[in-house]
Amino acid sequence: MRALIQRVSSAAVAVDGKMTGEIGRGLLVFLGIKTGDTDRELQFVADKCVNLRVFEDGEGKMNRSLLDITGDMLVVSQFTLYGDTRKGRRPGFSAAADPAVSEPLYDRFVDTVRTCGVRVATGVFGAHMDVSLVNDGPVTLLVEK
């Protein structure tokens, strides 16, 4: 499981011109699920996203977590995080989990983050989405299990 995390001042996602989720200060998480991922990987990545200290404290050091700042999270499914570009010119996606497996894991990831007390907005699983964001920093990190 991979989560590409961006610290944002704001972020939003729309499907067919209709806003499906938007947040203020917090984290935009692009979530990729690979074949073989289970709740074990889900728990690790969710905990890491919620508790990763990427927000500045009073001294300007990244020392505060999403929970510490009472920030929001926007979670967007992104199978392309498992795109293999080593050969040819078109990425292969054979490592990405089948939607029948990855969609329930995606839903459980969102539920897990919510149980931590984080306000979570989402895109629409499997849809073509327009994502907009104001990257704060910029800060972009990859969490993987």
PDB file of C-alpha atoms in Angstrom:
ATOM      1  CA  MET A   1       0.000   0.000   0.000  1.00  0.00           C
ATOM      2  CA  ARG A   2       1.268   3.429  -0.926  1.00  0.00           C
ATOM      3  CA  ALA A   3       0.075   6.817   0.205  1.00  0.00           C
ATOM      4  CA  LEU A   4       1.415   9.878  -1.542  1.00  0.00           C
ATOM      5  CA  ILE A   5       0.818  12.611   1.011  1.00  0.00           C
ATOM      6  CA  GLN A   6       0.756  16.320   0.366  1.00  0.00           C
ATOM      7  CA  ARG A   7       0.465  18.894   3.114  1.00  0.00           C
ATOM      8  CA  VAL A   8      -2.143  21.359   1.891  1.00  0.00           C
ATOM      9  CA  SER A   9      -3.731  24.653   2.799  1.00  0.00           C
ATOM     10  CA  SER A  10      -6.788  23.419   0.910  1.00  0.00           C
ATOM     11  CA  ALA A  11      -7.755  20.683  -1.539  1.00  0.00           C
ATOM     12  CA  ALA A  12     -10.828  19.569  -3.450  1.00  0.00           C
ATOM     13  CA  VAL A  13     -11.954  16.827  -5.795  1.00  0.00           C
ATOM     14  CA  ALA A  14     -14.720  16.912  -8.377  1.00  0.00           C
ATOM     15  CA  VAL A  15     -16.336  14.265 -10.573  1.00  0.00           C
ATOM     16  CA  ASP A  16     -18.219  15.371 -13.701  1.00  0.00           C
ATOM     17  CA  GLY A  17     -18.010  18.979 -12.521  1.00  0.00           C
ATOM     18  CA  LYS A  18     -19.610  18.188  -9.155  1.00  0.00           C
ATOM     19  CA  MET A  19     -17.589  18.684  -5.970  1.00  0.00           C
ATOM     20  CA  THR A  20     -17.395  15.383  -4.063  1.00  0.00           C
ATOM     21  CA  GLY A  21     -14.983  16.407  -1.331  1.00  0.00           C
ATOM     22  CA  GLU A  22     -13.019  19.388  -0.102  1.00  0.00           C
ATOM     23  CA  ILE A  23     -10.880  20.220   2.885  1.00  0.00           C
ATOM     24  CA  GLY A  24      -9.080  23.115   4.480  1.00  0.00           C
ATOM     25  CA  ARG A  25      -5.705  22.749   6.156  1.00  0.00           C
ATOM     26  CA  GLY A  26      -4.566  19.151   6.314  1.00  0.00           C
ATOM     27  CA  LEU A  27      -3.385  16.295   4.127  1.00  0.00           C
ATOM     28  CA  LEU A  28      -4.277  15.215   0.620  1.00  0.00           C
ATOM     29  CA  VAL A  29      -3.664  11.470   0.456  1.00  0.00           C
ATOM     30  CA  PHE A  30      -3.469   9.662  -2.872  1.00  0.00           C
ATOM     31  CA  LEU A  31      -3.943   6.004  -1.886  1.00  0.00           C
ATOM     32  CA  GLY A  32      -2.669   3.120  -4.004  1.00  0.00           C
ATOM     33  CA  ILE A  33      -3.454  -0.488  -3.125  1.00  0.00           C
ATOM     34  CA  LYS A  34      -1.451  -3.379  -4.519  1.00  0.00           C
ATOM     35  CA  THR A  35      -2.226  -7.044  -4.936  1.00  0.00           C
ATOM     36  CA  GLY A  36      -1.758  -8.780  -1.587  1.00  0.00           C
ATOM     37  CA  ASP A  37      -2.455  -5.748   0.617  1.00  0.00           C
ATOM     38  CA  THR A  38      -4.455  -6.515   3.744  1.00  0.00           C
ATOM     39  CA  ASP A  39      -5.737  -4.755   6.843  1.00  0.00           C
ATOM     40  CA  ARG A  40      -2.192  -4.995   8.235  1.00  0.00           C
ATOM     41  CA  GLU A  41      -0.863  -2.615   5.583  1.00  0.00           C
ATOM     42  CA  LEU A  42      -3.976  -0.480   5.874  1.00  0.00           C
ATOM     43  CA  GLN A  43      -3.527  -0.007   9.640  1.00  0.00           C
ATOM     44  CA  PHE A  44       0.151   0.891   9.249  1.00  0.00           C
ATOM     45  CA  VAL A  45      -0.440   3.466   6.503  1.00  0.00           C
ATOM     46  CA  ALA A  46      -3.511   5.003   8.173  1.00  0.00           C
ATOM     47  CA  ASP A  47      -1.662   5.355  11.501  1.00  0.00           C
ATOM     48  CA  LYS A  48       1.351   6.859   9.763  1.00  0.00           C
ATOM     49  CA  CYS A  49      -0.772   9.394   7.857  1.00  0.00           C
ATOM     50  CA  VAL A  50      -2.660  10.523  10.935  1.00  0.00           C
ATOM     51  CA  ASN A  51       0.386  10.739  13.215  1.00  0.00           C
ATOM     52  CA  LEU A  52       3.169  11.844  10.856  1.00  0.00           C
ATOM     53  CA  ARG A  53       4.636  15.086  12.175  1.00  0.00           C
ATOM     54  CA  VAL A  54       4.654  17.277   9.073  1.00  0.00           C
ATOM     55  CA  PHE A  55       3.049  20.461  10.389  1.00  0.00           C
ATOM     56  CA  GLU A  56       5.098  23.245  11.900  1.00  0.00           C
ATOM     57  CA  ASP A  57       5.142  24.034  15.582  1.00  0.00           C
ATOM     58  CA  GLY A  58       5.640  27.515  17.079  1.00  0.00           C
ATOM     59  CA  GLU A  59       9.344  27.363  16.252  1.00  0.00           C
ATOM     60  CA  GLY A  60       8.793  26.519  12.591  1.00  0.00           C
ATOM     61  CA  LYS A  61       9.848  22.865  12.904  1.00  0.00           C
ATOM     62  CA  MET A  62       7.783  20.016  11.491  1.00  0.00           C
ATOM     63  CA  ASN A  63       6.750  18.677  14.857  1.00  0.00           C
ATOM     64  CA  ARG A  64       2.945  18.462  14.778  1.00  0.00           C
ATOM     65  CA  SER A  65       0.643  15.809  13.351  1.00  0.00           C
ATOM     66  CA  LEU A  66      -2.720  16.036  11.626  1.00  0.00           C
ATOM     67  CA  LEU A  67      -4.314  15.197  14.987  1.00  0.00           C
ATOM     68  CA  ASP A  68      -2.324  17.923  16.743  1.00  0.00           C
ATOM     69  CA  ILE A  69      -3.596  20.625  14.402  1.00  0.00           C
ATOM     70  CA  THR A  70      -7.129  19.178  14.101  1.00  0.00           C
ATOM     71  CA  GLY A  71      -6.591  19.056  10.352  1.00  0.00           C
ATOM     72  CA  ASP A  72      -8.653  17.447   7.621  1.00  0.00           C
ATOM     73  CA  MET A  73      -7.798  14.663   5.169  1.00  0.00           C
ATOM     74  CA  LEU A  74      -8.872  14.256   1.565  1.00  0.00           C
ATOM     75  CA  VAL A  75      -8.400  10.671   0.367  1.00  0.00           C
ATOM     76  CA  VAL A  76      -8.285   9.963  -3.367  1.00  0.00           C
ATOM     77  CA  SER A  77      -7.928   6.433  -4.759  1.00  0.00           C
ATOM     78  CA  GLN A  78      -4.988   6.208  -7.158  1.00  0.00           C
ATOM     79  CA  PHE A  79      -4.063   2.856  -8.685  1.00  0.00           C
ATOM     80  CA  THR A  80      -1.484   4.641 -10.852  1.00  0.00           C
ATOM     81  CA  LEU A  81       0.817   4.799  -7.818  1.00  0.00           C
ATOM     82  CA  TYR A  82       1.600   1.201  -8.810  1.00  0.00           C
ATOM     83  CA  GLY A  83       2.376   2.081 -12.414  1.00  0.00           C
ATOM     84  CA  ASP A  84       5.554   0.324 -13.599  1.00  0.00           C
ATOM     85  CA  THR A  85       7.521   2.516 -15.999  1.00  0.00           C
ATOM     86  CA  ARG A  86      10.725   0.477 -16.193  1.00  0.00           C
ATOM     87  CA  LYS A  87       9.995  -0.950 -19.641  1.00  0.00           C
ATOM     88  CA  GLY A  88       8.503   0.619 -22.724  1.00  0.00           C
ATOM     89  CA  ARG A  89       6.694   3.914 -22.866  1.00  0.00           C
ATOM     90  CA  ARG A  90       3.336   2.940 -21.417  1.00  0.00           C
ATOM     91  CA  PRO A  91       3.102   2.143 -17.704  1.00  0.00           C
ATOM     92  CA  GLY A  92       1.949  -1.302 -16.634  1.00  0.00           C
ATOM     93  CA  PHE A  93      -0.425  -1.656 -13.721  1.00  0.00           C
ATOM     94  CA  SER A  94      -0.264  -5.369 -12.978  1.00  0.00           C
ATOM     95  CA  ALA A  95       0.845  -4.737  -9.380  1.00  0.00           C
ATOM     96  CA  ALA A  96      -2.289  -2.721  -8.583  1.00  0.00           C
ATOM     97  CA  ALA A  97      -5.017  -4.659  -6.799  1.00  0.00           C
ATOM     98  CA  ASP A  98      -8.225  -5.497  -8.614  1.00  0.00           C
ATOM     99  CA  PRO A  99     -11.018  -3.000  -7.835  1.00  0.00           C
ATOM    100  CA  ALA A 100     -13.088  -5.764  -6.178  1.00  0.00           C
ATOM    101  CA  VAL A 101     -10.292  -6.051  -3.594  1.00  0.00           C
ATOM    102  CA  SER A 102      -9.031  -2.486  -3.440  1.00  0.00           C
ATOM    103  CA  GLU A 103     -12.356  -0.671  -3.072  1.00  0.00           C
ATOM    104  CA  PRO A 104     -13.254  -2.334   0.270  1.00  0.00           C
ATOM    105  CA  LEU A 105      -9.696  -1.642   1.529  1.00  0.00           C
ATOM    106  CA  TYR A 106     -10.022   1.982   0.429  1.00  0.00           C
ATOM    107  CA  ASP A 107     -13.343   2.271   2.298  1.00  0.00           C
ATOM    108  CA  ARG A 108     -11.822   0.703   5.424  1.00  0.00           C
ATOM    109  CA  PHE A 109      -8.862   3.097   5.208  1.00  0.00           C
ATOM    110  CA  VAL A 110     -11.265   6.062   5.210  1.00  0.00           C
ATOM    111  CA  ASP A 111     -13.232   4.562   8.137  1.00  0.00           C
ATOM    112  CA  THR A 112     -10.025   3.893  10.077  1.00  0.00           C
ATOM    113  CA  VAL A 113      -8.888   7.502   9.720  1.00  0.00           C
ATOM    114  CA  ARG A 114     -12.338   8.738  10.751  1.00  0.00           C
ATOM    115  CA  THR A 115     -12.252   6.621  13.919  1.00  0.00           C
ATOM    116  CA  CYS A 116      -9.108   8.566  14.868  1.00  0.00           C
ATOM    117  CA  GLY A 117     -11.238  11.711  14.968  1.00  0.00           C
ATOM    118  CA  VAL A 118     -10.128  13.167  11.620  1.00  0.00           C
ATOM    119  CA  ARG A 119     -12.650  14.799   9.309  1.00  0.00           C
ATOM    120  CA  VAL A 120     -12.254  12.945   6.007  1.00  0.00           C
ATOM    121  CA  ALA A 121     -13.472  13.912   2.558  1.00  0.00           C
ATOM    122  CA  THR A 122     -13.149  11.606  -0.443  1.00  0.00           C
ATOM    123  CA  GLY A 123     -13.242  11.355  -4.164  1.00  0.00           C
ATOM    124  CA  VAL A 124     -15.239   8.652  -5.937  1.00  0.00           C
ATOM    125  CA  PHE A 125     -13.489   5.296  -6.188  1.00  0.00           C
ATOM    126  CA  GLY A 126     -12.665   4.398  -9.782  1.00  0.00           C
ATOM    127  CA  ALA A 127     -14.001   7.641 -11.255  1.00  0.00           C
ATOM    128  CA  HIS A 128     -12.146  10.157 -13.382  1.00  0.00           C
ATOM    129  CA  MET A 129     -11.509  12.976 -10.912  1.00  0.00           C
ATOM    130  CA  ASP A 130     -10.326  16.564 -11.081  1.00  0.00           C
ATOM    131  CA  VAL A 131      -8.168  17.265  -8.038  1.00  0.00           C
ATOM    132  CA  SER A 132      -7.134  20.770  -7.043  1.00  0.00           C
ATOM    133  CA  LEU A 133      -4.850  21.695  -4.198  1.00  0.00           C
ATOM    134  CA  VAL A 134      -2.728  24.365  -2.628  1.00  0.00           C
ATOM    135  CA  ASN A 135       0.417  22.529  -1.548  1.00  0.00           C
ATOM    136  CA  ASP A 136       1.722  24.023   1.692  1.00  0.00           C
ATOM    137  CA  GLY A 137       5.496  24.097   1.683  1.00  0.00           C
ATOM    138  CA  PRO A 138       5.594  22.250  -0.622  1.00  0.00           C
ATOM    139  CA  VAL A 139       5.617  19.102   1.477  1.00  0.00           C
ATOM    140  CA  THR A 140       5.119  15.793  -0.372  1.00  0.00           C
ATOM    141  CA  LEU A 141       5.978  12.411   1.157  1.00  0.00           C
ATOM    142  CA  LEU A 142       5.515   8.758   0.250  1.00  0.00           C
ATOM    143  CA  VAL A 143       4.358   6.331   2.929  1.00  0.00           C
ATOM    144  CA  GLU A 144       4.633   2.678   1.995  1.00  0.00           C
ATOM    145  CA  LYS A 145       4.075  -0.689   3.646  1.00  0.00           C
TER     146      LYS A 145
END
